Amino acid sequence: MLESFVAEVFSSLPRSDQRVKAQLYTRGLLMDGQRKSMQPMAHRLDVDHQQLQQFITTSPWPVRPVRKALAHKAIELIGAHVWAIDDVGFPKEGVHSPGVARQYSGALG
């Protein structure tokens, strides 16, 4: 089921190695584990984290067709209703977090 979902959503990726990494990345997001950053996901998948990192950050693939395919899949599965999509913010811990400026979160205000 995951393979067919990834094949449909990422069909616009021009290279087969990109589609393989898309499947790995999607599987990593769906696996158990609290942290969904590259290194913990790669550890759970038993792959080098750099290949996932490169796929997301520097590999040249068109984002718009993937988002469009994902939106069509969502409409197919749950129908066309009104959606509001917002990022999820988590409050930072403490007041001495290095490198963290004042934080805005729509959920927290």
Coordinates of C-alpha atoms in Angstrom, one line a residue:
M1 CA 0.0 0.0 0.0
L2 CA 2.8 2.4 0.9
E3 CA 4.6 1.6 -2.4
S4 CA 1.6 2.4 -4.5
F5 CA 0.9 5.7 -2.5
V6 CA 4.6 6.8 -3.0
A7 CA 4.6 5.7 -6.6
E8 CA 1.5 7.9 -7.3
V9 CA 2.5 10.9 -5.3
F10 CA 6.1 11.0 -6.4
S11 CA 5.6 9.9 -10.0
S12 CA 6.8 13.3 -11.2
L13 CA 10.3 12.8 -9.9
P14 CA 12.5 12.4 -12.9
R15 CA 15.0 9.8 -11.6
S16 CA 14.4 6.4 -10.1
D17 CA 16.9 7.0 -7.3
Q18 CA 14.9 10.0 -6.2
R19 CA 11.7 7.9 -6.1
V20 CA 13.5 5.3 -4.0
K21 CA 14.6 8.0 -1.5
A22 CA 11.1 9.4 -1.5
Q23 CA 9.8 6.0 -0.4
L24 CA 12.5 5.7 2.3
Y25 CA 11.7 9.2 3.6
T26 CA 8.0 8.5 3.6
R27 CA 8.5 5.2 5.4
G28 CA 10.7 7.0 8.0
L29 CA 8.0 9.5 8.7
L30 CA 5.5 6.8 9.3
M31 CA 7.6 4.6 11.5
D32 CA 7.5 4.6 15.3
G33 CA 9.7 7.0 17.0
Q34 CA 9.3 10.5 18.5
R35 CA 12.0 12.2 16.5
K36 CA 11.4 12.6 12.7
S37 CA 14.7 14.4 12.0
M38 CA 17.0 12.8 9.5
Q39 CA 19.5 11.0 11.7
P40 CA 16.9 9.2 13.9
M41 CA 14.8 8.2 10.9
A42 CA 17.9 7.0 9.0
H43 CA 18.9 4.9 12.1
R44 CA 15.4 3.3 12.2
L45 CA 15.6 2.6 8.4
D46 CA 19.2 1.4 8.7
V47 CA 20.4 3.8 6.0
D48 CA 22.9 6.6 5.9
H49 CA 21.2 9.8 7.0
Q50 CA 23.0 11.9 4.4
Q51 CA 21.1 10.3 1.5
L52 CA 17.8 11.4 3.2
Q53 CA 19.2 14.8 4.0
Q54 CA 20.4 15.3 0.4
F55 CA 17.0 14.1 -1.1
I56 CA 15.1 16.8 1.0
T57 CA 17.6 19.7 0.9
T58 CA 19.7 19.6 -2.3
S59 CA 18.3 17.0 -4.8
P60 CA 16.7 18.9 -7.7
W61 CA 13.1 17.7 -8.0
P62 CA 10.0 19.8 -8.6
V63 CA 7.9 20.3 -5.4
R64 CA 4.7 21.6 -7.0
P65 CA 3.7 18.4 -8.9
V66 CA 4.3 16.4 -5.7
R67 CA 2.1 18.7 -3.6
K68 CA -0.6 18.6 -6.3
A69 CA -0.6 14.8 -6.4
L70 CA -0.7 14.7 -2.6
A71 CA -3.7 17.1 -2.6
H72 CA -5.5 15.0 -5.2
K73 CA -4.9 11.9 -3.1
A74 CA -6.2 13.6 0.0
I75 CA -9.4 14.7 -1.8
E76 CA -9.8 11.2 -3.1
L77 CA -9.5 9.7 0.4
I78 CA -11.3 12.2 2.6
G79 CA -13.3 14.4 0.2
A80 CA -13.2 18.0 -0.6
H81 CA -14.0 19.9 2.5
V82 CA -12.7 23.1 3.9
W83 CA -9.2 22.6 5.2
A84 CA -7.0 24.9 7.3
I85 CA -3.4 23.9 7.3
D86 CA -1.0 25.5 9.8
D87 CA 2.3 24.4 11.2
V88 CA 2.5 22.8 14.5
G89 CA 4.5 24.7 17.0
F90 CA 6.0 23.4 20.2
P91 CA 7.0 25.8 23.0
K92 CA 10.7 25.9 23.6
E93 CA 12.0 24.6 26.9
G94 CA 13.6 27.1 29.3
V95 CA 14.9 30.6 28.6
H96 CA 18.5 29.6 27.7
S97 CA 18.0 27.7 24.5
P98 CA 21.1 28.5 22.4
G99 CA 20.5 30.0 19.0
V100 CA 16.7 30.4 19.5
A101 CA 15.2 33.8 19.2
R102 CA 11.7 34.8 20.4
Q103 CA 9.3 32.3 19.2
Y104 CA 5.9 32.7 17.5
S105 CA 3.4 29.9 17.4
G106 CA -0.1 30.3 16.0
A107 CA -1.3 27.6 18.4
L108 CA 0.3 29.3 21.5
G109 CA -0.2 33.0 20.5

